[in-house]
């Protein structure tokens, strides 16, 4: 990918994280911000949105760091296991392990005196987002990309989510989760398009350099024959 498309990926992912953070932040913490809308305090609403937008930008940066870290890990995994199918099998085991731990370990830590259903629902939200994104990634590329995409959307998202998971504040859980899912899904689905665009731009650039060179050669040949 060339630098122009890399910058475009960075900026658009930042924007997605900021907007999603701003919108989801109001919804996730509605009980806190509802009075601003009831009394129609425009300045308070705008200042709160700007703050939520800024926090969403931080979530976006975390998402992008996780994405490029996974691209490196994925290459290492392919190199170590020497087989895409074997590496996919390892990733599938890790996905199941993380989903189980997302429910069971969190319930052991924070679920005293309450049911496990809310912990299962939260894990299912992450898994569902991962399955949907992985499906579209597979349609975009090939069947071999389904498990890596699912691994990134589930395992890497949960790792990025750990600071809030350890605090277990419900409003912050959703506030951070949805910007992470949106940014991760966007990066995963747009990456191949940006790579193809970069390759086309590089090919066009090489073609434009070769065309004048051929023109000069032909002019020289004509000069020799005259």
JSON list of C-alpha atoms in Angstrom, two decimals:
[
{"chain": "A", "resi": 1, "resn": "UNK", "atom": "CA", "xyz": [0.00, 0.00, 0.00]},
{"chain": "A", "resi": 2, "resn": "UNK", "atom": "CA", "xyz": [1.36, 3.43, -0.90]},
{"chain": "A", "resi": 3, "resn": "UNK", "atom": "CA", "xyz": [1.65, 6.23, 1.64]},
{"chain": "A", "resi": 4, "resn": "UNK", "atom": "CA", "xyz": [-1.33, 8.19, 0.29]},
{"chain": "A", "resi": 5, "resn": "UNK", "atom": "CA", "xyz": [-3.74, 5.31, 0.78]},
{"chain": "A", "resi": 6, "resn": "UNK", "atom": "CA", "xyz": [-2.17, 4.50, 4.14]},
{"chain": "A", "resi": 7, "resn": "UNK", "atom": "CA", "xyz": [-2.86, 8.05, 5.33]},
{"chain": "A", "resi": 8, "resn": "UNK", "atom": "CA", "xyz": [-6.39, 7.79, 3.93]},
{"chain": "A", "resi": 9, "resn": "UNK", "atom": "CA", "xyz": [-6.96, 4.57, 5.91]},
{"chain": "A", "resi": 10, "resn": "UNK", "atom": "CA", "xyz": [-5.67, 6.23, 9.07]},
{"chain": "A", "resi": 11, "resn": "UNK", "atom": "CA", "xyz": [-7.82, 9.36, 8.74]},
{"chain": "A", "resi": 12, "resn": "UNK", "atom": "CA", "xyz": [-11.04, 7.61, 7.72]},
{"chain": "A", "resi": 13, "resn": "UNK", "atom": "CA", "xyz": [-10.67, 5.10, 10.56]},
{"chain": "A", "resi": 14, "resn": "UNK", "atom": "CA", "xyz": [-10.12, 8.00, 12.95]},
{"chain": "A", "resi": 15, "resn": "UNK", "atom": "CA", "xyz": [-13.32, 9.63, 11.70]},
{"chain": "A", "resi": 16, "resn": "UNK", "atom": "CA", "xyz": [-15.32, 6.41, 12.08]},
{"chain": "A", "resi": 17, "resn": "UNK", "atom": "CA", "xyz": [-14.03, 5.94, 15.61]},
{"chain": "A", "resi": 18, "resn": "UNK", "atom": "CA", "xyz": [-14.81, 9.53, 16.56]},
{"chain": "A", "resi": 19, "resn": "UNK", "atom": "CA", "xyz": [-18.35, 9.60, 15.13]},
{"chain": "A", "resi": 20, "resn": "UNK", "atom": "CA", "xyz": [-19.21, 6.15, 16.51]},
{"chain": "A", "resi": 21, "resn": "UNK", "atom": "CA", "xyz": [-17.80, 7.14, 19.89]},
{"chain": "A", "resi": 22, "resn": "UNK", "atom": "CA", "xyz": [-19.87, 10.32, 19.90]},
{"chain": "A", "resi": 23, "resn": "UNK", "atom": "CA", "xyz": [-23.14, 8.58, 19.02]},
{"chain": "A", "resi": 24, "resn": "UNK", "atom": "CA", "xyz": [-22.69, 5.43, 21.12]},
{"chain": "A", "resi": 25, "resn": "UNK", "atom": "CA", "xyz": [-21.38, 7.48, 24.05]},
{"chain": "A", "resi": 26, "resn": "UNK", "atom": "CA", "xyz": [-24.69, 9.33, 24.31]},
{"chain": "A", "resi": 27, "resn": "UNK", "atom": "CA", "xyz": [-26.69, 6.10, 24.03]},
{"chain": "A", "resi": 28, "resn": "UNK", "atom": "CA", "xyz": [-24.56, 4.07, 26.44]},
{"chain": "A", "resi": 29, "resn": "UNK", "atom": "CA", "xyz": [-24.59, 6.83, 29.06]},
{"chain": "A", "resi": 30, "resn": "UNK", "atom": "CA", "xyz": [-28.08, 8.14, 28.33]},
{"chain": "A", "resi": 31, "resn": "UNK", "atom": "CA", "xyz": [-29.11, 8.36, 31.99]},
{"chain": "A", "resi": 32, "resn": "UNK", "atom": "CA", "xyz": [-26.19, 10.74, 32.55]},
{"chain": "A", "resi": 33, "resn": "UNK", "atom": "CA", "xyz": [-26.74, 12.94, 29.50]},
{"chain": "A", "resi": 34, "resn": "UNK", "atom": "CA", "xyz": [-30.55, 12.84, 29.23]},
{"chain": "A", "resi": 35, "resn": "UNK", "atom": "CA", "xyz": [-31.01, 16.12, 31.20]},
{"chain": "A", "resi": 36, "resn": "UNK", "atom": "CA", "xyz": [-29.05, 17.99, 28.50]},
{"chain": "A", "resi": 37, "resn": "UNK", "atom": "CA", "xyz": [-31.63, 16.97, 25.91]},
{"chain": "A", "resi": 38, "resn": "UNK", "atom": "CA", "xyz": [-34.62, 17.44, 28.22]},
{"chain": "A", "resi": 39, "resn": "UNK", "atom": "CA", "xyz": [-33.67, 21.06, 28.88]},
{"chain": "A", "resi": 40, "resn": "UNK", "atom": "CA", "xyz": [-32.20, 21.46, 25.36]},
{"chain": "A", "resi": 41, "resn": "UNK", "atom": "CA", "xyz": [-28.81, 22.70, 26.53]},
{"chain": "A", "resi": 42, "resn": "UNK", "atom": "CA", "xyz": [-27.12, 23.05, 23.14]},
{"chain": "A", "resi": 43, "resn": "UNK", "atom": "CA", "xyz": [-23.74, 24.10, 24.50]},
{"chain": "A", "resi": 44, "resn": "UNK", "atom": "CA", "xyz": [-23.66, 21.14, 26.92]},
{"chain": "A", "resi": 45, "resn": "UNK", "atom": "CA", "xyz": [-24.70, 18.72, 24.17]},
{"chain": "A", "resi": 46, "resn": "UNK", "atom": "CA", "xyz": [-22.02, 20.02, 21.77]},
{"chain": "A", "resi": 47, "resn": "UNK", "atom": "CA", "xyz": [-19.25, 20.05, 24.37]},
{"chain": "A", "resi": 48, "resn": "UNK", "atom": "CA", "xyz": [-20.18, 16.52, 25.49]},
{"chain": "A", "resi": 49, "resn": "UNK", "atom": "CA", "xyz": [-20.23, 15.29, 21.90]},
{"chain": "A", "resi": 50, "resn": "UNK", "atom": "CA", "xyz": [-16.80, 16.81, 21.27]},
{"chain": "A", "resi": 51, "resn": "UNK", "atom": "CA", "xyz": [-15.48, 15.05, 24.38]},
{"chain": "A", "resi": 52, "resn": "UNK", "atom": "CA", "xyz": [-17.06, 11.72, 23.35]},
{"chain": "A", "resi": 53, "resn": "UNK", "atom": "CA", "xyz": [-15.72, 12.24, 19.81]},
{"chain": "A", "resi": 54, "resn": "UNK", "atom": "CA", "xyz": [-12.22, 12.73, 21.23]},
{"chain": "A", "resi": 55, "resn": "UNK", "atom": "CA", "xyz": [-12.45, 9.56, 23.29]},
{"chain": "A", "resi": 56, "resn": "UNK", "atom": "CA", "xyz": [-13.67, 7.77, 20.15]},
{"chain": "A", "resi": 57, "resn": "UNK", "atom": "CA", "xyz": [-10.50, 8.94, 18.38]},
{"chain": "A", "resi": 58, "resn": "UNK", "atom": "CA", "xyz": [-8.46, 7.27, 21.14]},
{"chain": "A", "resi": 59, "resn": "UNK", "atom": "CA", "xyz": [-10.42, 4.05, 20.64]},
{"chain": "A", "resi": 60, "resn": "UNK", "atom": "CA", "xyz": [-9.72, 4.33, 16.91]},
{"chain": "A", "resi": 61, "resn": "UNK", "atom": "CA", "xyz": [-5.97, 4.62, 17.50]},
{"chain": "A", "resi": 62, "resn": "UNK", "atom": "CA", "xyz": [-6.10, 1.52, 19.73]},
{"chain": "A", "resi": 63, "resn": "UNK", "atom": "CA", "xyz": [-8.00, -0.29, 16.96]},
{"chain": "A", "resi": 64, "resn": "UNK", "atom": "CA", "xyz": [-5.44, 0.68, 14.32]},
{"chain": "A", "resi": 65, "resn": "UNK", "atom": "CA", "xyz": [-2.53, -0.39, 16.52]},
{"chain": "A", "resi": 66, "resn": "UNK", "atom": "CA", "xyz": [-4.23, -3.75, 17.03]},
{"chain": "A", "resi": 67, "resn": "UNK", "atom": "CA", "xyz": [-4.89, -4.12, 13.30]},
{"chain": "A", "resi": 68, "resn": "UNK", "atom": "CA", "xyz": [-1.30, -3.61, 12.21]},
{"chain": "A", "resi": 69, "resn": "UNK", "atom": "CA", "xyz": [-0.09, -5.79, 15.09]},
{"chain": "A", "resi": 70, "resn": "UNK", "atom": "CA", "xyz": [-2.37, -8.58, 13.85]},
{"chain": "A", "resi": 71, "resn": "UNK", "atom": "CA", "xyz": [-1.11, -8.23, 10.27]},
{"chain": "A", "resi": 72, "resn": "UNK", "atom": "CA", "xyz": [2.39, -8.87, 11.61]},
{"chain": "A", "resi": 73, "resn": "UNK", "atom": "CA", "xyz": [1.27, -11.76, 13.83]},
{"chain": "A", "resi": 74, "resn": "UNK", "atom": "CA", "xyz": [-0.63, -13.30, 10.91]},
{"chain": "A", "resi": 75, "resn": "UNK", "atom": "CA", "xyz": [2.52, -13.35, 8.79]},
{"chain": "A", "resi": 76, "resn": "UNK", "atom": "CA", "xyz": [4.49, -14.88, 11.66]},
{"chain": "A", "resi": 77, "resn": "UNK", "atom": "CA", "xyz": [1.78, -17.52, 12.11]},
{"chain": "A", "resi": 78, "resn": "UNK", "atom": "CA", "xyz": [1.86, -18.49, 8.45]},
{"chain": "A", "resi": 79, "resn": "UNK", "atom": "CA", "xyz": [5.65, -18.71, 8.61]},
{"chain": "A", "resi": 80, "resn": "UNK", "atom": "CA", "xyz": [5.71, -20.81, 11.78]},
{"chain": "A", "resi": 81, "resn": "UNK", "atom": "CA", "xyz": [2.97, -23.30, 10.89]},
{"chain": "A", "resi": 82, "resn": "UNK", "atom": "CA", "xyz": [3.91, -23.47, 7.17]},
{"chain": "A", "resi": 83, "resn": "UNK", "atom": "CA", "xyz": [0.26, -24.07, 6.27]},
{"chain": "A", "resi": 84, "resn": "UNK", "atom": "CA", "xyz": [-2.70, -21.71, 6.07]},
{"chain": "A", "resi": 85, "resn": "UNK", "atom": "CA", "xyz": [-5.13, -24.47, 7.09]},
{"chain": "A", "resi": 86, "resn": "UNK", "atom": "CA", "xyz": [-3.10, -25.37, 10.19]},
{"chain": "A", "resi": 87, "resn": "UNK", "atom": "CA", "xyz": [-2.73, -21.73, 11.20]},
{"chain": "A", "resi": 88, "resn": "UNK", "atom": "CA", "xyz": [-6.49, -21.27, 10.72]},
{"chain": "A", "resi": 89, "resn": "UNK", "atom": "CA", "xyz": [-7.12, -24.27, 12.99]},
{"chain": "A", "resi": 90, "resn": "UNK", "atom": "CA", "xyz": [-4.95, -22.70, 15.70]},
{"chain": "A", "resi": 91, "resn": "UNK", "atom": "CA", "xyz": [-6.80, -19.40, 15.34]},
{"chain": "A", "resi": 92, "resn": "UNK", "atom": "CA", "xyz": [-10.16, -21.17, 15.59]},
{"chain": "A", "resi": 93, "resn": "UNK", "atom": "CA", "xyz": [-9.13, -22.80, 18.88]},
{"chain": "A", "resi": 94, "resn": "UNK", "atom": "CA", "xyz": [-8.03, -19.42, 20.21]},
{"chain": "A", "resi": 95, "resn": "UNK", "atom": "CA", "xyz": [-11.35, -17.86, 19.16]},
{"chain": "A", "resi": 96, "resn": "UNK", "atom": "CA", "xyz": [-13.32, -20.50, 21.08]},
{"chain": "A", "resi": 97, "resn": "UNK", "atom": "CA", "xyz": [-11.05, -20.08, 24.10]},
{"chain": "A", "resi": 98, "resn": "UNK", "atom": "CA", "xyz": [-11.43, -16.29, 24.15]},
{"chain": "A", "resi": 99, "resn": "UNK", "atom": "CA", "xyz": [-15.24, -16.40, 23.74]},
{"chain": "A", "resi": 100, "resn": "UNK", "atom": "CA", "xyz": [-15.48, -18.93, 26.59]},
{"chain": "A", "resi": 101, "resn": "UNK", "atom": "CA", "xyz": [-13.24, -16.82, 28.82]},
{"chain": "A", "resi": 102, "resn": "UNK", "atom": "CA", "xyz": [-15.14, -13.66, 27.93]},
{"chain": "A", "resi": 103, "resn": "UNK", "atom": "CA", "xyz": [-18.20, -15.26, 29.53]},
{"chain": "A", "resi": 104, "resn": "UNK", "atom": "CA", "xyz": [-16.81, -17.55, 32.22]},
{"chain": "A", "resi": 105, "resn": "UNK", "atom": "CA", "xyz": [-13.90, -15.55, 33.65]},
{"chain": "A", "resi": 106, "resn": "UNK", "atom": "CA", "xyz": [-15.86, -12.30, 33.68]},
{"chain": "A", "resi": 107, "resn": "UNK", "atom": "CA", "xyz": [-18.75, -14.05, 35.43]},
{"chain": "A", "resi": 108, "resn": "UNK", "atom": "CA", "xyz": [-16.37, -15.46, 38.05]},
{"chain": "A", "resi": 109, "resn": "UNK", "atom": "CA", "xyz": [-14.88, -12.01, 38.63]},
{"chain": "A", "resi": 110, "resn": "UNK", "atom": "CA", "xyz": [-17.98, -9.82, 38.58]},
{"chain": "A", "resi": 111, "resn": "UNK", "atom": "CA", "xyz": [-21.07, -12.05, 38.51]},
{"chain": "A", "resi": 112, "resn": "UNK", "atom": "CA", "xyz": [-21.64, -12.75, 42.19]},
{"chain": "A", "resi": 113, "resn": "UNK", "atom": "CA", "xyz": [-25.37, -12.52, 42.93]},
{"chain": "A", "resi": 114, "resn": "UNK", "atom": "CA", "xyz": [-26.48, -12.05, 39.32]},
{"chain": "A", "resi": 115, "resn": "UNK", "atom": "CA", "xyz": [-27.25, -14.24, 36.33]},
{"chain": "A", "resi": 116, "resn": "UNK", "atom": "CA", "xyz": [-24.83, -15.18, 33.59]},
{"chain": "A", "resi": 117, "resn": "UNK", "atom": "CA", "xyz": [-27.16, -14.17, 30.75]},
{"chain": "A", "resi": 118, "resn": "UNK", "atom": "CA", "xyz": [-25.83, -10.60, 30.40]},
{"chain": "A", "resi": 119, "resn": "UNK", "atom": "CA", "xyz": [-22.27, -11.96, 30.07]},
{"chain": "A", "resi": 120, "resn": "UNK", "atom": "CA", "xyz": [-23.38, -14.40, 27.38]},
{"chain": "A", "resi": 121, "resn": "UNK", "atom": "CA", "xyz": [-25.21, -11.65, 25.46]},
{"chain": "A", "resi": 122, "resn": "UNK", "atom": "CA", "xyz": [-22.13, -9.43, 25.41]},
{"chain": "A", "resi": 123, "resn": "UNK", "atom": "CA", "xyz": [-19.96, -12.28, 24.10]},
{"chain": "A", "resi": 124, "resn": "UNK", "atom": "CA", "xyz": [-22.59, -13.08, 21.47]},
{"chain": "A", "resi": 125, "resn": "UNK", "atom": "CA", "xyz": [-22.57, -9.44, 20.30]},
{"chain": "A", "resi": 126, "resn": "UNK", "atom": "CA", "xyz": [-18.81, -9.65, 19.71]},
{"chain": "A", "resi": 127, "resn": "UNK", "atom": "CA", "xyz": [-19.10, -13.06, 18.04]},
{"chain": "A", "resi": 128, "resn": "UNK", "atom": "CA", "xyz": [-22.00, -11.96, 15.81]},
{"chain": "A", "resi": 129, "resn": "UNK", "atom": "CA", "xyz": [-20.11, -8.85, 14.67]},
{"chain": "A", "resi": 130, "resn": "UNK", "atom": "CA", "xyz": [-17.10, -11.05, 13.94]},
{"chain": "A", "resi": 131, "resn": "UNK", "atom": "CA", "xyz": [-19.10, -13.60, 11.95]},
{"chain": "A", "resi": 132, "resn": "UNK", "atom": "CA", "xyz": [-20.83, -10.93, 9.85]},
{"chain": "A", "resi": 133, "resn": "UNK", "atom": "CA", "xyz": [-17.58, -9.10, 9.08]},
{"chain": "A", "resi": 134, "resn": "UNK", "atom": "CA", "xyz": [-15.75, -12.37, 8.34]},
{"chain": "A", "resi": 135, "resn": "UNK", "atom": "CA", "xyz": [-18.54, -13.40, 5.95]},
{"chain": "A", "resi": 136, "resn": "UNK", "atom": "CA", "xyz": [-18.23, -10.20, 3.93]},
{"chain": "A", "resi": 137, "resn": "UNK", "atom": "CA", "xyz": [-14.43, -10.49, 3.98]},
{"chain": "A", "resi": 138, "resn": "UNK", "atom": "CA", "xyz": [-14.72, -14.02, 2.61]},
{"chain": "A", "resi": 139, "resn": "UNK", "atom": "CA", "xyz": [-17.05, -12.82, -0.15]},
{"chain": "A", "resi": 140, "resn": "UNK", "atom": "CA", "xyz": [-14.58, -10.04, -0.92]},
{"chain": "A", "resi": 141, "resn": "UNK", "atom": "CA", "xyz": [-11.53, -12.34, -1.12]},
{"chain": "A", "resi": 142, "resn": "UNK", "atom": "CA", "xyz": [-11.68, -16.12, -0.59]},
{"chain": "A", "resi": 143, "resn": "UNK", "atom": "CA", "xyz": [-12.74, -18.82, 1.88]},
{"chain": "A", "resi": 144, "resn": "UNK", "atom": "CA", "xyz": [-9.31, -18.92, 3.52]},
{"chain": "A", "resi": 145, "resn": "UNK", "atom": "CA", "xyz": [-9.82, -15.38, 4.83]},
{"chain": "A", "resi": 146, "resn": "UNK", "atom": "CA", "xyz": [-12.88, -16.25, 6.96]},
{"chain": "A", "resi": 147, "resn": "UNK", "atom": "CA", "xyz": [-11.06, -17.60, 10.05]},
{"chain": "A", "resi": 148, "resn": "UNK", "atom": "CA", "xyz": [-8.34, -14.88, 10.12]},
{"chain": "A", "resi": 149, "resn": "UNK", "atom": "CA", "xyz": [-11.03, -12.20, 9.82]},
{"chain": "A", "resi": 150, "resn": "UNK", "atom": "CA", "xyz": [-13.08, -13.82, 12.60]},
{"chain": "A", "resi": 151, "resn": "UNK", "atom": "CA", "xyz": [-9.95, -14.11, 14.76]},
{"chain": "A", "resi": 152, "resn": "UNK", "atom": "CA", "xyz": [-9.18, -10.44, 14.34]},
{"chain": "A", "resi": 153, "resn": "UNK", "atom": "CA", "xyz": [-12.74, -9.33, 15.03]},
{"chain": "A", "resi": 154, "resn": "UNK", "atom": "CA", "xyz": [-13.09, -11.49, 18.15]},
{"chain": "A", "resi": 155, "resn": "UNK", "atom": "CA", "xyz": [-9.67, -12.09, 19.72]},
{"chain": "A", "resi": 156, "resn": "UNK", "atom": "CA", "xyz": [-7.98, -8.80, 18.85]},
{"chain": "A", "resi": 157, "resn": "UNK", "atom": "CA", "xyz": [-11.10, -6.78, 19.71]},
{"chain": "A", "resi": 158, "resn": "UNK", "atom": "CA", "xyz": [-11.26, -8.42, 23.14]},
{"chain": "A", "resi": 159, "resn": "UNK", "atom": "CA", "xyz": [-7.57, -7.70, 23.72]},
{"chain": "A", "resi": 160, "resn": "UNK", "atom": "CA", "xyz": [-8.10, -4.05, 22.77]},
{"chain": "A", "resi": 161, "resn": "UNK", "atom": "CA", "xyz": [-11.13, -3.99, 25.07]},
{"chain": "A", "resi": 162, "resn": "UNK", "atom": "CA", "xyz": [-9.31, -5.29, 28.17]},
{"chain": "A", "resi": 163, "resn": "UNK", "atom": "CA", "xyz": [-8.83, -1.91, 29.95]},
{"chain": "A", "resi": 164, "resn": "UNK", "atom": "CA", "xyz": [-12.61, -1.45, 30.16]},
{"chain": "A", "resi": 165, "resn": "UNK", "atom": "CA", "xyz": [-13.36, -5.16, 30.69]},
{"chain": "A", "resi": 166, "resn": "UNK", "atom": "CA", "xyz": [-11.23, -5.14, 33.82]},
{"chain": "A", "resi": 167, "resn": "UNK", "atom": "CA", "xyz": [-13.24, -2.20, 35.23]},
{"chain": "A", "resi": 168, "resn": "UNK", "atom": "CA", "xyz": [-16.61, -3.77, 34.25]},
{"chain": "A", "resi": 169, "resn": "UNK", "atom": "CA", "xyz": [-18.47, -0.46, 34.00]},
{"chain": "A", "resi": 170, "resn": "UNK", "atom": "CA", "xyz": [-21.47, -1.31, 31.80]},
{"chain": "A", "resi": 171, "resn": "UNK", "atom": "CA", "xyz": [-21.75, 2.08, 30.11]},
{"chain": "A", "resi": 172, "resn": "UNK", "atom": "CA", "xyz": [-18.04, 2.12, 29.26]},
{"chain": "A", "resi": 173, "resn": "UNK", "atom": "CA", "xyz": [-18.18, -1.50, 28.07]},
{"chain": "A", "resi": 174, "resn": "UNK", "atom": "CA", "xyz": [-20.56, -0.57, 25.26]},
{"chain": "A", "resi": 175, "resn": "UNK", "atom": "CA", "xyz": [-19.03, 2.87, 24.77]},
{"chain": "A", "resi": 176, "resn": "UNK", "atom": "CA", "xyz": [-15.66, 1.32, 23.89]},
{"chain": "A", "resi": 177, "resn": "UNK", "atom": "CA", "xyz": [-16.91, -1.88, 22.23]},
{"chain": "A", "resi": 178, "resn": "UNK", "atom": "CA", "xyz": [-18.88, -0.44, 19.32]},
{"chain": "A", "resi": 179, "resn": "UNK", "atom": "CA", "xyz": [-16.23, 2.03, 18.13]},
{"chain": "A", "resi": 180, "resn": "UNK", "atom": "CA", "xyz": [-13.69, -0.81, 18.27]},
{"chain": "A", "resi": 181, "resn": "UNK", "atom": "CA", "xyz": [-15.95, -3.12, 16.27]},
{"chain": "A", "resi": 182, "resn": "UNK", "atom": "CA", "xyz": [-16.74, -0.39, 13.73]},
{"chain": "A", "resi": 183, "resn": "UNK", "atom": "CA", "xyz": [-13.08, 0.55, 13.24]},
{"chain": "A", "resi": 184, "resn": "UNK", "atom": "CA", "xyz": [-11.88, -3.05, 13.11]},
{"chain": "A", "resi": 185, "resn": "UNK", "atom": "CA", "xyz": [-14.55, -4.07, 10.61]},
{"chain": "A", "resi": 186, "resn": "UNK", "atom": "CA", "xyz": [-13.86, -1.05, 8.41]},
{"chain": "A", "resi": 187, "resn": "UNK", "atom": "CA", "xyz": [-10.11, -1.63, 8.32]},
{"chain": "A", "resi": 188, "resn": "UNK", "atom": "CA", "xyz": [-10.56, -5.31, 7.56]},
{"chain": "A", "resi": 189, "resn": "UNK", "atom": "CA", "xyz": [-12.99, -4.76, 4.70]},
{"chain": "A", "resi": 190, "resn": "UNK", "atom": "CA", "xyz": [-11.31, -1.74, 3.11]},
{"chain": "A", "resi": 191, "resn": "UNK", "atom": "CA", "xyz": [-7.74, -3.06, 3.24]},
{"chain": "A", "resi": 192, "resn": "UNK", "atom": "CA", "xyz": [-7.88, -5.18, 0.08]},
{"chain": "A", "resi": 193, "resn": "UNK", "atom": "CA", "xyz": [-9.55, -2.35, -1.86]},
{"chain": "A", "resi": 194, "resn": "UNK", "atom": "CA", "xyz": [-6.82, 0.09, -0.85]},
{"chain": "A", "resi": 195, "resn": "UNK", "atom": "CA", "xyz": [-4.11, -2.42, -1.76]},
{"chain": "A", "resi": 196, "resn": "UNK", "atom": "CA", "xyz": [-5.67, -2.93, -5.20]},
{"chain": "A", "resi": 197, "resn": "UNK", "atom": "CA", "xyz": [-5.95, 0.82, -5.68]},
{"chain": "A", "resi": 198, "resn": "UNK", "atom": "CA", "xyz": [-2.31, 1.27, -4.69]},
{"chain": "A", "resi": 199, "resn": "UNK", "atom": "CA", "xyz": [-1.26, -1.42, -7.17]},
{"chain": "A", "resi": 200, "resn": "UNK", "atom": "CA", "xyz": [-3.25, 0.27, -9.97]},
{"chain": "A", "resi": 201, "resn": "UNK", "atom": "CA", "xyz": [-1.75, 3.65, -9.13]},
{"chain": "A", "resi": 202, "resn": "UNK", "atom": "CA", "xyz": [1.74, 2.14, -9.13]},
{"chain": "A", "resi": 203, "resn": "UNK", "atom": "CA", "xyz": [1.10, 0.42, -12.48]},
{"chain": "A", "resi": 204, "resn": "UNK", "atom": "CA", "xyz": [-0.23, 3.66, -13.99]},
{"chain": "A", "resi": 205, "resn": "UNK", "atom": "CA", "xyz": [2.79, 5.55, -12.67]},
{"chain": "A", "resi": 206, "resn": "UNK", "atom": "CA", "xyz": [5.18, 3.02, -14.20]},
{"chain": "A", "resi": 207, "resn": "UNK", "atom": "CA", "xyz": [3.25, 3.13, -17.48]},
{"chain": "A", "resi": 208, "resn": "UNK", "atom": "CA", "xyz": [3.42, 6.93, -17.65]},
{"chain": "A", "resi": 209, "resn": "UNK", "atom": "CA", "xyz": [7.19, 6.78, -17.12]},
{"chain": "A", "resi": 210, "resn": "UNK", "atom": "CA", "xyz": [7.70, 4.16, -19.83]},
{"chain": "A", "resi": 211, "resn": "UNK", "atom": "CA", "xyz": [5.61, 5.94, -22.48]},
{"chain": "A", "resi": 212, "resn": "UNK", "atom": "CA", "xyz": [7.88, 9.03, -22.86]},
{"chain": "A", "resi": 213, "resn": "UNK", "atom": "CA", "xyz": [10.94, 6.78, -22.94]},
{"chain": "A", "resi": 214, "resn": "UNK", "atom": "CA", "xyz": [9.49, 4.80, -25.87]},
{"chain": "A", "resi": 215, "resn": "UNK", "atom": "CA", "xyz": [8.63, 8.04, -27.65]},
{"chain": "A", "resi": 216, "resn": "UNK", "atom": "CA", "xyz": [12.21, 9.27, -27.36]},
{"chain": "A", "resi": 217, "resn": "UNK", "atom": "CA", "xyz": [13.59, 5.95, -28.65]},
{"chain": "A", "resi": 218, "resn": "UNK", "atom": "CA", "xyz": [11.35, 6.06, -31.72]},
{"chain": "A", "resi": 219, "resn": "UNK", "atom": "CA", "xyz": [12.35, 9.65, -32.46]},
{"chain": "A", "resi": 220, "resn": "UNK", "atom": "CA", "xyz": [16.00, 8.64, -32.31]},
{"chain": "A", "resi": 221, "resn": "UNK", "atom": "CA", "xyz": [15.43, 5.75, -34.67]},
{"chain": "A", "resi": 222, "resn": "UNK", "atom": "CA", "xyz": [13.72, 8.01, -37.16]},
{"chain": "A", "resi": 223, "resn": "UNK", "atom": "CA", "xyz": [16.63, 10.39, -36.98]},
{"chain": "A", "resi": 224, "resn": "UNK", "atom": "CA", "xyz": [19.04, 7.62, -37.87]},
{"chain": "A", "resi": 225, "resn": "UNK", "atom": "CA", "xyz": [17.08, 6.58, -40.93]},
{"chain": "A", "resi": 226, "resn": "UNK", "atom": "CA", "xyz": [16.71, 10.09, -42.37]}
]
